[in-house]
Short mmCIF file of C-alpha atoms and ligand atoms in Angstrom, two decimals:
data_model
loop_
_atom_site.label_atom_id
_atom_site.label_comp_id
_atom_site.label_asym_id
_atom_site.label_seq_id
_atom_site.Cartn_x
_atom_site.Cartn_y
_atom_site.Cartn_z
CA MET A 1 -23.33 -29.52 -7.15
CA GLU A 2 -25.80 -26.78 -6.62
CA ILE A 3 -28.43 -26.29 -9.28
CA SER A 4 -27.97 -22.60 -9.41
CA SER A 5 -24.07 -23.09 -10.11
CA ILE A 6 -24.63 -25.74 -12.81
CA LEU A 7 -27.28 -23.19 -14.68
CA TYR A 8 -24.40 -20.47 -13.91
CA SER A 9 -22.31 -23.00 -15.62
CA MET A 10 -24.54 -23.77 -18.55
CA LEU A 11 -25.17 -20.08 -19.56
CA CYS A 12 -20.86 -19.79 -19.73
CA MET A 13 -20.65 -22.51 -21.63
CA LEU A 14 -23.54 -21.18 -24.13
CA ALA A 15 -21.37 -17.82 -23.89
CA PHE A 16 -18.42 -18.93 -24.23
CA VAL A 17 -17.82 -22.62 -25.40
CA VAL A 18 -17.70 -22.93 -29.25
CA PHE A 19 -20.82 -25.30 -29.70
CA PHE A 20 -23.20 -26.59 -32.65
CA LEU A 21 -26.88 -25.79 -32.90
CA PHE A 22 -29.32 -27.18 -34.95
CA LEU A 23 -32.00 -24.77 -35.98
CA ILE A 24 -34.78 -27.41 -36.94
CA HIS A 25 -37.76 -26.56 -38.78
CA SER A 26 -40.57 -28.13 -40.23
CA LEU A 27 -39.88 -26.79 -43.73
CA ILE A 28 -36.21 -25.65 -44.31
CA SER A 29 -37.48 -23.46 -47.21
CA LYS A 30 -38.80 -21.20 -44.56
CA LEU A 31 -35.27 -20.76 -42.99
CA PHE A 32 -32.82 -17.98 -44.24
CA PHE A 33 -35.50 -16.38 -46.17
CA THR A 34 -37.30 -13.27 -45.74
CA PRO A 35 -40.50 -11.92 -47.38
CA SER A 36 -38.86 -9.19 -48.81
CA SER A 37 -35.92 -11.32 -50.22
CA PRO A 38 -37.93 -14.72 -51.36
CA LYS A 39 -34.89 -15.86 -53.51
CA LEU A 40 -32.29 -15.81 -50.91
CA PRO A 41 -30.42 -19.36 -51.28
CA LEU A 42 -30.40 -21.86 -48.14
CA PRO A 43 -26.93 -22.54 -46.88
CA PRO A 44 -24.68 -25.21 -48.53
CA GLY A 45 -24.51 -28.49 -47.37
CA SER A 46 -26.60 -31.76 -48.28
CA LEU A 47 -30.03 -33.02 -47.13
CA GLY A 48 -28.84 -36.57 -47.69
CA TRP A 49 -31.40 -39.55 -48.58
CA PRO A 50 -34.98 -38.95 -48.49
CA TYR A 51 -36.44 -39.38 -44.84
CA VAL A 52 -33.34 -40.44 -43.39
CA GLY A 53 -31.24 -37.73 -44.60
CA GLU A 54 -27.91 -37.86 -42.59
CA THR A 55 -29.20 -39.18 -39.37
CA PHE A 56 -26.80 -42.26 -40.06
CA GLN A 57 -23.97 -40.51 -40.85
CA LEU A 58 -24.01 -38.02 -37.61
CA TYR A 59 -24.98 -40.91 -35.20
CA SER A 60 -23.17 -43.78 -36.29
CA GLN A 61 -20.04 -42.21 -35.27
CA ASN A 62 -18.50 -39.36 -32.82
CA PRO A 63 -20.98 -36.99 -33.75
CA ASN A 64 -17.82 -34.50 -33.56
CA VAL A 65 -16.41 -36.06 -36.80
CA PHE A 66 -19.52 -35.26 -38.58
CA PHE A 67 -19.38 -31.68 -37.45
CA ALA A 68 -15.88 -31.44 -38.21
CA SER A 69 -16.13 -32.90 -41.95
CA LYS A 70 -19.11 -30.58 -42.63
CA GLN A 71 -17.39 -27.45 -41.20
CA LYS A 72 -14.33 -28.03 -43.22
CA ARG A 73 -16.31 -28.79 -46.19
CA PHE A 74 -19.18 -25.98 -46.15
CA GLY A 75 -18.33 -23.55 -43.14
CA SER A 76 -19.37 -22.92 -40.05
CA ILE A 77 -23.16 -23.05 -41.37
CA PHE A 78 -24.43 -25.61 -43.33
CA LYS A 79 -27.77 -27.42 -44.12
CA THR A 80 -28.56 -31.17 -43.09
CA HIS A 81 -31.39 -33.52 -42.42
CA ILE A 82 -31.24 -35.35 -39.20
CA LEU A 83 -33.91 -37.57 -37.27
CA GLY A 84 -36.73 -36.49 -40.07
CA CYS A 85 -35.93 -33.06 -39.32
CA PRO A 86 -34.30 -30.79 -42.64
CA CYS A 87 -32.30 -28.02 -40.48
CA VAL A 88 -29.63 -25.62 -40.62
CA MET A 89 -26.56 -26.23 -38.12
CA ILE A 90 -24.80 -23.27 -36.97
CA SER A 91 -21.41 -23.56 -35.38
CA SER A 92 -19.64 -20.41 -34.52
CA PRO A 93 -20.16 -18.27 -31.13
CA GLU A 94 -21.23 -15.12 -33.23
CA ALA A 95 -24.25 -17.30 -35.09
CA ALA A 96 -25.33 -18.73 -31.63
CA LYS A 97 -24.90 -15.21 -29.75
CA PHE A 98 -27.69 -14.18 -32.57
CA VAL A 99 -30.09 -17.42 -31.86
CA LEU A 100 -29.83 -17.56 -28.40
CA VAL A 101 -29.34 -13.98 -27.38
CA THR A 102 -29.97 -11.17 -29.84
CA ARG A 103 -32.66 -12.59 -32.02
CA SER A 104 -33.66 -15.39 -29.18
CA HIS A 105 -37.56 -14.23 -30.05
CA LEU A 106 -37.26 -15.62 -33.37
CA PHE A 107 -36.69 -19.03 -32.24
CA LYS A 108 -38.34 -21.33 -29.75
CA PRO A 109 -36.80 -24.39 -28.05
CA THR A 110 -37.65 -27.72 -29.84
CA PHE A 111 -36.23 -31.33 -30.25
CA PRO A 112 -36.83 -33.85 -33.15
CA ALA A 113 -40.18 -35.35 -33.07
CA SER A 114 -38.74 -38.70 -32.06
CA LYS A 115 -37.18 -37.34 -28.59
CA GLU A 116 -40.08 -35.00 -28.06
CA ARG A 117 -42.59 -38.49 -27.87
CA MET A 118 -39.72 -40.28 -25.55
CA LEU A 119 -39.38 -37.45 -23.03
CA GLY A 120 -43.14 -36.44 -23.25
CA LYS A 121 -44.71 -33.48 -24.85
CA GLN A 122 -45.36 -31.60 -21.22
CA ALA A 123 -41.57 -31.77 -20.39
CA ILE A 124 -40.35 -28.35 -19.55
CA PHE A 125 -37.74 -28.41 -22.87
CA PHE A 126 -40.63 -27.97 -25.05
CA HIS A 127 -42.29 -24.69 -23.62
CA GLN A 128 -42.12 -21.17 -23.33
CA GLY A 129 -43.98 -18.47 -20.82
CA ASP A 130 -45.49 -19.23 -17.72
CA TYR A 131 -45.72 -23.22 -17.64
CA HIS A 132 -42.23 -22.81 -18.27
CA ALA A 133 -41.12 -20.60 -15.51
CA LYS A 134 -43.21 -22.61 -13.35
CA LEU A 135 -41.58 -25.96 -14.15
CA ARG A 136 -38.25 -24.18 -13.88
CA LYS A 137 -39.03 -22.79 -10.34
CA LEU A 138 -40.23 -26.36 -9.46
CA VAL A 139 -37.17 -27.90 -10.86
CA LEU A 140 -34.62 -25.39 -9.04
CA ARG A 141 -36.17 -25.59 -5.68
CA ALA A 142 -35.16 -29.50 -5.16
CA PHE A 143 -31.84 -28.90 -6.11
CA MET A 144 -31.00 -26.07 -3.39
CA PRO A 145 -28.83 -26.39 -0.86
CA GLU A 146 -31.88 -26.65 1.95
CA ALA A 147 -33.34 -29.63 -0.32
CA ILE A 148 -29.98 -31.44 -0.80
CA ARG A 149 -28.14 -31.10 2.18
CA SER A 150 -29.66 -33.88 3.68
CA ILE A 151 -28.76 -36.31 1.05
CA VAL A 152 -24.81 -35.91 1.09
CA PRO A 153 -24.41 -38.95 3.00
CA ASP A 154 -26.70 -41.17 0.69
CA ILE A 155 -24.84 -39.32 -2.24
CA GLU A 156 -21.46 -40.37 -0.60
CA SER A 157 -22.77 -43.83 -0.04
CA ILE A 158 -23.41 -44.29 -3.72
CA ALA A 159 -19.95 -43.18 -4.49
CA LYS A 160 -18.47 -45.41 -2.31
CA ASP A 161 -20.61 -48.48 -3.81
CA SER A 162 -19.35 -47.45 -7.30
CA LEU A 163 -15.84 -47.28 -6.27
CA GLN A 164 -16.16 -50.80 -4.56
CA SER A 165 -17.83 -52.29 -7.65
CA TRP A 166 -14.72 -51.24 -9.81
CA GLU A 167 -12.31 -53.03 -7.88
CA GLY A 168 -10.37 -55.47 -9.89
CA ARG A 169 -12.20 -54.79 -12.96
CA LEU A 170 -11.34 -52.62 -16.11
CA VAL A 171 -14.01 -50.18 -16.46
CA ASN A 172 -15.38 -47.63 -19.13
CA THR A 173 -15.20 -44.50 -17.11
CA PHE A 174 -18.26 -42.68 -19.16
CA GLN A 175 -20.43 -45.77 -18.56
CA GLU A 176 -19.36 -46.08 -14.64
CA MET A 177 -20.23 -42.32 -14.43
CA LYS A 178 -23.75 -42.71 -15.98
CA THR A 179 -24.62 -45.38 -13.64
CA PHE A 180 -23.56 -43.41 -10.69
CA THR A 181 -25.16 -40.46 -11.98
CA PHE A 182 -28.28 -42.29 -12.41
CA ASN A 183 -28.64 -43.41 -8.95
CA VAL A 184 -28.14 -39.93 -7.78
CA ALA A 185 -30.55 -38.76 -10.06
CA LEU A 186 -33.21 -41.43 -8.54
CA LEU A 187 -32.23 -40.43 -5.07
CA SER A 188 -32.73 -36.61 -6.06
CA ILE A 189 -35.99 -37.30 -7.57
CA PHE A 190 -37.75 -39.62 -5.35
CA GLY A 191 -36.01 -39.64 -2.05
CA LYS A 192 -34.86 -43.06 -0.49
CA ASP A 193 -38.69 -44.00 -0.24
CA GLU A 194 -38.91 -45.62 -3.70
CA ILE A 195 -36.00 -48.26 -3.34
CA LEU A 196 -38.62 -50.64 -4.32
CA TYR A 197 -38.82 -49.39 -8.08
CA ARG A 198 -35.24 -48.37 -8.37
CA GLU A 199 -34.47 -52.02 -10.86
CA ASP A 200 -38.03 -51.41 -12.66
CA LEU A 201 -37.27 -47.50 -13.38
CA LYS A 202 -33.74 -48.33 -14.44
CA ARG A 203 -34.61 -51.27 -16.96
CA CYS A 204 -37.14 -49.00 -18.46
CA TYR A 205 -34.88 -45.80 -18.47
CA TYR A 206 -32.04 -47.80 -20.07
CA ILE A 207 -34.26 -49.05 -23.20
CA LEU A 208 -35.88 -45.90 -23.51
CA GLU A 209 -32.72 -44.05 -23.74
CA LYS A 210 -31.49 -46.28 -26.40
CA GLY A 211 -34.03 -45.08 -28.58
CA TYR A 212 -33.15 -41.25 -28.16
CA ASN A 213 -31.63 -40.89 -31.32
CA SER A 214 -33.57 -43.33 -33.23
CA MET A 215 -35.98 -42.46 -36.38
CA PRO A 216 -39.57 -42.23 -35.22
CA ILE A 217 -40.77 -45.46 -36.58
CA ASN A 218 -43.39 -46.86 -34.71
CA LEU A 219 -43.39 -50.48 -35.95
CA PRO A 220 -42.48 -53.56 -34.10
CA GLY A 221 -39.01 -54.33 -33.85
CA THR A 222 -37.40 -50.81 -34.44
CA LEU A 223 -35.53 -49.20 -31.62
CA PHE A 224 -38.19 -46.54 -31.59
CA HIS A 225 -40.89 -48.84 -30.97
CA LYS A 226 -39.04 -50.86 -27.95
CA SER A 227 -38.29 -47.49 -26.60
CA MET A 228 -41.67 -46.28 -26.74
CA LYS A 229 -42.68 -49.24 -24.95
CA ALA A 230 -40.52 -48.62 -22.35
CA ARG A 231 -41.82 -45.24 -21.78
CA LYS A 232 -44.87 -46.22 -21.33
CA GLU A 233 -44.10 -48.80 -18.81
CA LEU A 234 -42.12 -46.04 -17.08
CA ALA A 235 -44.93 -43.79 -16.63
CA GLN A 236 -46.82 -46.41 -15.37
CA ILE A 237 -44.42 -46.82 -12.28
CA LEU A 238 -44.46 -43.15 -12.05
CA ALA A 239 -48.36 -42.99 -12.06
CA LYS A 240 -48.28 -45.81 -9.00
CA ILE A 241 -45.12 -44.06 -6.98
CA ILE A 242 -47.55 -40.67 -7.13
CA SER A 243 -50.75 -42.62 -6.34
CA THR A 244 -48.79 -44.15 -3.34
CA ARG A 245 -47.71 -40.79 -2.27
CA ARG A 246 -50.97 -39.32 -2.38
CA GLN A 247 -52.69 -42.05 -0.46
CA ARG A 248 -50.04 -41.57 2.24
CA LYS A 249 -50.93 -38.09 2.16
CA GLN A 250 -46.99 -37.59 1.98
CA VAL A 251 -46.83 -34.71 -0.80
CA GLU A 252 -45.53 -31.91 1.25
CA ASP A 253 -42.89 -34.09 3.48
CA HIS A 254 -40.56 -34.83 0.45
CA LYS A 255 -37.80 -32.31 -0.47
CA ASP A 256 -37.30 -34.39 -3.62
CA LEU A 257 -38.11 -33.55 -7.17
CA LEU A 258 -41.35 -35.41 -7.06
CA GLY A 259 -42.33 -33.82 -3.94
CA SER A 260 -41.80 -30.50 -5.62
CA PHE A 261 -43.82 -31.50 -8.61
CA MET A 262 -46.13 -32.72 -6.35
CA GLY A 263 -46.43 -29.67 -4.39
CA ASP A 264 -47.16 -27.54 -6.89
CA LYS A 265 -50.07 -25.27 -5.64
CA GLU A 266 -52.16 -25.38 -9.11
CA GLY A 267 -51.13 -28.68 -9.18
CA LEU A 268 -49.56 -30.60 -12.04
CA THR A 269 -51.27 -33.72 -14.00
CA ASP A 270 -49.49 -37.06 -13.34
CA GLN A 271 -48.74 -36.75 -17.20
CA GLN A 272 -46.90 -33.32 -17.05
CA ILE A 273 -44.80 -34.87 -13.92
CA ALA A 274 -43.94 -38.16 -15.38
CA ASP A 275 -42.71 -36.12 -18.70
CA ASN A 276 -40.74 -33.66 -16.51
CA VAL A 277 -39.56 -36.72 -14.08
CA ILE A 278 -38.09 -38.41 -17.28
CA GLY A 279 -36.88 -34.85 -18.81
CA VAL A 280 -34.67 -34.03 -15.65
CA ILE A 281 -33.13 -37.65 -16.00
CA PHE A 282 -32.44 -37.07 -19.53
CA ALA A 283 -30.79 -33.50 -18.64
CA ALA A 284 -28.99 -34.45 -16.13
CA ARG A 285 -27.40 -37.86 -16.72
CA ASP A 286 -25.25 -37.88 -19.79
CA THR A 287 -24.30 -34.14 -18.75
CA THR A 288 -23.09 -34.88 -15.33
CA ALA A 289 -21.36 -38.08 -16.31
CA SER A 290 -19.60 -36.01 -18.90
CA VAL A 291 -18.40 -33.92 -16.82
CA LEU A 292 -17.19 -36.33 -14.24
CA THR A 293 -15.52 -38.22 -17.01
CA TRP A 294 -13.43 -35.18 -18.17
CA ILE A 295 -12.84 -34.41 -14.43
CA VAL A 296 -10.73 -38.22 -14.34
CA LYS A 297 -9.17 -37.31 -17.64
CA TYR A 298 -7.83 -33.83 -16.64
CA LEU A 299 -7.03 -35.12 -12.96
CA GLY A 300 -4.81 -37.92 -14.81
CA GLU A 301 -2.88 -35.51 -17.35
CA ASN A 302 -2.09 -33.33 -14.14
CA PRO A 303 -0.37 -35.15 -11.50
CA SER A 304 0.02 -32.08 -9.27
CA VAL A 305 -3.34 -30.97 -9.56
CA LEU A 306 -4.46 -34.38 -8.54
CA GLN A 307 -2.13 -34.45 -5.69
CA ALA A 308 -3.73 -31.55 -4.20
CA VAL A 309 -7.44 -32.72 -4.75
CA THR A 310 -6.04 -35.94 -2.92
CA GLU A 311 -4.58 -33.95 0.17
CA GLU A 312 -7.89 -32.15 0.14
CA GLN A 313 -9.82 -35.26 0.47
CA GLU A 314 -7.49 -37.17 2.82
CA ALA A 315 -7.70 -34.17 5.05
CA ILE A 316 -11.40 -34.29 5.33
CA MET A 317 -11.14 -38.08 5.76
CA ARG A 318 -8.85 -37.60 8.61
CA THR A 319 -11.30 -35.28 10.43
CA LYS A 320 -14.12 -37.68 9.93
CA GLU A 321 -12.15 -40.46 11.56
CA GLU A 322 -11.50 -38.42 14.35
CA GLU A 323 -15.11 -37.34 15.08
CA GLU A 324 -16.98 -39.58 17.22
CA GLY A 325 -18.91 -42.27 15.07
CA ASP A 326 -22.27 -43.65 15.49
CA ASP A 327 -23.51 -46.48 18.02
CA GLU A 328 -22.49 -49.21 15.85
CA GLY A 329 -18.72 -47.79 15.49
CA ASN A 330 -19.05 -46.83 11.96
CA GLN A 331 -17.55 -43.68 10.75
CA LYS A 332 -19.47 -40.33 10.38
CA ALA A 333 -20.66 -39.56 6.86
CA LEU A 334 -19.69 -36.90 4.73
CA SER A 335 -21.84 -33.84 5.42
CA TRP A 336 -22.79 -30.95 3.64
CA SER A 337 -20.49 -28.25 5.46
CA ASP A 338 -17.76 -30.71 4.56
CA THR A 339 -18.43 -30.13 0.89
CA LYS A 340 -17.87 -26.40 1.99
CA LYS A 341 -14.44 -27.75 2.79
CA MET A 342 -13.57 -28.47 -0.38
CA PRO A 343 -11.88 -25.29 -2.30
CA MET A 344 -9.58 -27.20 -4.63
CA THR A 345 -11.99 -29.84 -5.72
CA SER A 346 -14.37 -27.19 -6.34
CA ARG A 347 -12.23 -25.11 -8.55
CA VAL A 348 -11.31 -28.61 -10.24
CA ILE A 349 -14.65 -28.83 -11.44
CA GLN A 350 -15.63 -25.13 -12.22
CA GLU A 351 -12.79 -25.34 -14.45
CA THR A 352 -13.68 -28.67 -16.27
CA LEU A 353 -17.25 -27.14 -16.92
CA ARG A 354 -15.49 -24.02 -18.07
CA VAL A 355 -12.90 -26.13 -20.58
CA ALA A 356 -14.70 -29.22 -21.63
CA SER A 357 -17.02 -29.28 -24.40
CA ILE A 358 -20.37 -31.09 -22.71
CA LEU A 359 -23.07 -30.67 -24.66
CA SER A 360 -22.23 -30.89 -28.50
CA PHE A 361 -25.27 -29.42 -29.71
CA THR A 362 -28.77 -28.08 -28.97
CA PHE A 363 -31.99 -27.19 -30.83
CA ARG A 364 -34.20 -24.72 -32.10
CA GLU A 365 -37.11 -23.96 -34.28
CA ALA A 366 -37.25 -20.72 -36.22
CA VAL A 367 -40.72 -19.51 -35.45
CA GLU A 368 -40.55 -16.95 -38.44
CA ASP A 369 -38.22 -16.93 -41.84
CA VAL A 370 -34.96 -15.56 -40.59
CA GLU A 371 -32.25 -14.14 -42.52
CA TYR A 372 -28.79 -14.40 -41.20
CA GLU A 373 -26.85 -10.93 -41.32
CA GLY A 374 -26.27 -10.82 -44.74
CA GLN A 375 -24.26 -14.01 -44.46
CA LEU A 376 -26.33 -15.14 -47.11
CA LYS A 377 -24.36 -13.87 -49.87
CA LYS A 378 -21.64 -15.62 -48.66
CA LEU A 379 -22.94 -18.76 -48.53
CA LYS A 380 -24.15 -18.70 -52.19
C1 HEM B 401 -22.68 -30.01 -15.97
C2 HEM B 401 -23.65 -30.78 -16.37
C3 HEM B 401 -24.88 -30.01 -16.99
C4 HEM B 401 -24.69 -29.66 -18.06
C5 HEM B 401 -23.06 -29.18 -19.09
C6 HEM B 401 -26.13 -29.07 -18.95
C7 HEM B 401 -26.15 -28.23 -19.61
C8 HEM B 401 -27.23 -27.55 -20.07
C9 HEM B 401 -27.71 -26.43 -21.08
C10 HEM B 401 -26.75 -25.99 -22.21
C11 HEM B 401 -29.19 -26.53 -21.31
C12 HEM B 401 -29.78 -25.49 -22.14
C13 HEM B 401 -30.22 -26.06 -23.37
C14 HEM B 401 -31.05 -25.58 -24.45
O1 HEM B 401 -31.31 -24.10 -24.30
O2 HEM B 401 -31.19 -25.93 -25.56
C15 HEM B 401 -29.47 -27.26 -20.28
C16 HEM B 401 -31.22 -26.99 -19.99
C17 HEM B 401 -31.51 -27.92 -18.75
N1 HEM B 401 -30.82 -28.56 -18.04
FE1 HEM B 401 -28.99 -28.90 -17.51
N2 HEM B 401 -27.01 -29.24 -17.93
C18 HEM B 401 -26.11 -30.07 -16.74
C19 HEM B 401 -26.63 -30.64 -15.91
C20 HEM B 401 -28.00 -30.69 -15.45
C21 HEM B 401 -28.70 -31.26 -14.31
C22 HEM B 401 -27.86 -32.05 -13.38
C23 HEM B 401 -30.04 -30.86 -14.08
C24 HEM B 401 -30.77 -31.64 -13.09
C25 HEM B 401 -31.46 -30.72 -12.69
C26 HEM B 401 -30.10 -30.21 -15.45
C27 HEM B 401 -31.48 -29.59 -16.12
C28 HEM B 401 -31.72 -28.93 -16.97
C29 HEM B 401 -33.19 -28.62 -17.32
C30 HEM B 401 -34.16 -29.01 -16.67
C31 HEM B 401 -32.88 -27.79 -18.30
C32 HEM B 401 -33.89 -26.78 -19.18
C33 HEM B 401 -34.07 -25.54 -18.82
C34 HEM B 401 -35.05 -24.68 -19.39
O3 HEM B 401 -35.66 -25.44 -20.22
O4 HEM B 401 -35.26 -23.51 -18.77
N3 HEM B 401 -29.06 -30.17 -16.00
N4 HEM B 401 -28.86 -27.67 -19.38
#
């Protein structure tokens, strides 16, 4: 899928889907107060245990159960304490619009400290201004049609391998989609060249992601410690790949994401590149795997739509069979132009992006004291 349509869908989701938002703040006492009204109360809710707060309640179960029970008890705005951060959680479209659109200047992107350390401080998510705009451009250009059209056959081959590996097995759809998405992510980031490093990249990233929602306690034996070790190793592998490309003077030849980062005129440092490569895997993987899982579920529930999608795909397969294959008699691979002949499939993807809840919550930090439209009175 083109990144422009993905980003468009993200915006639509932000605008239309009811979603949860953490307003992380280093000092919750600053939140929801204005200098002129110093005695305004914080929203209702609980800060839980010292330091750990309510982290375990959130992450030891389906997060939606945590949100639903809090919402039922306290309403759509409540305070809590997650991953070492006292914060306020909002869950109404009006409040989301306030934070993301009308008063967005009062908030900046952020993540809990543990996630920031794992992704890396130079990743796009923690920045605004010129550096952020530059990174956005570099990411976008690696996912434009000109950049990805040539890898369609390779994506098809990854999909076929996945399907084959499911033969005769009971599979967990989301886990399998995560594996598929990870393989496609590596292909779009490194192209086909870095096949040598695939298994190491995978091993390190899988350890790293286990710690994404851990408390930032860097002591031997903790999940956070193991993740930080894996992250270090990941950065070393990336440094090796970057240096090999530089030695071979191959920077400009690559249309993949790494090539886009390395081709930046002003030059990104190795650390900036590593943080953003890890950042993009983080941004792309679970989100895309989740959409794919929702698609499977919705198709299963709507046999007539499944039938229409199947017929559309089979028609493309038939034309491929009729086309001349390669010298060894292999059938022609799926091409970029084939993907343009899938109106029904595309509509299923678009509709899934519209109705499914993919990102349960995201984070912002208040840059100054914020009072939310007189709601404080109601919250007393
Ligand atoms: C359908 C799947 C996806 C969904 C639902 C989704 C959703 C989102 C949302 C809601 C945000 C904004 C978060 C915030 O502002 O706090 C975001 C940011 C981002 N996403 Fe995605 N995403 C998806 C797939 C991808 C993919 C495949 C990539 C790979 C390139 C990607 C890269 C990014 C990046 C780099 C950002 C940060 C943008 C910025 O700071 O300007 N996402 N995504």
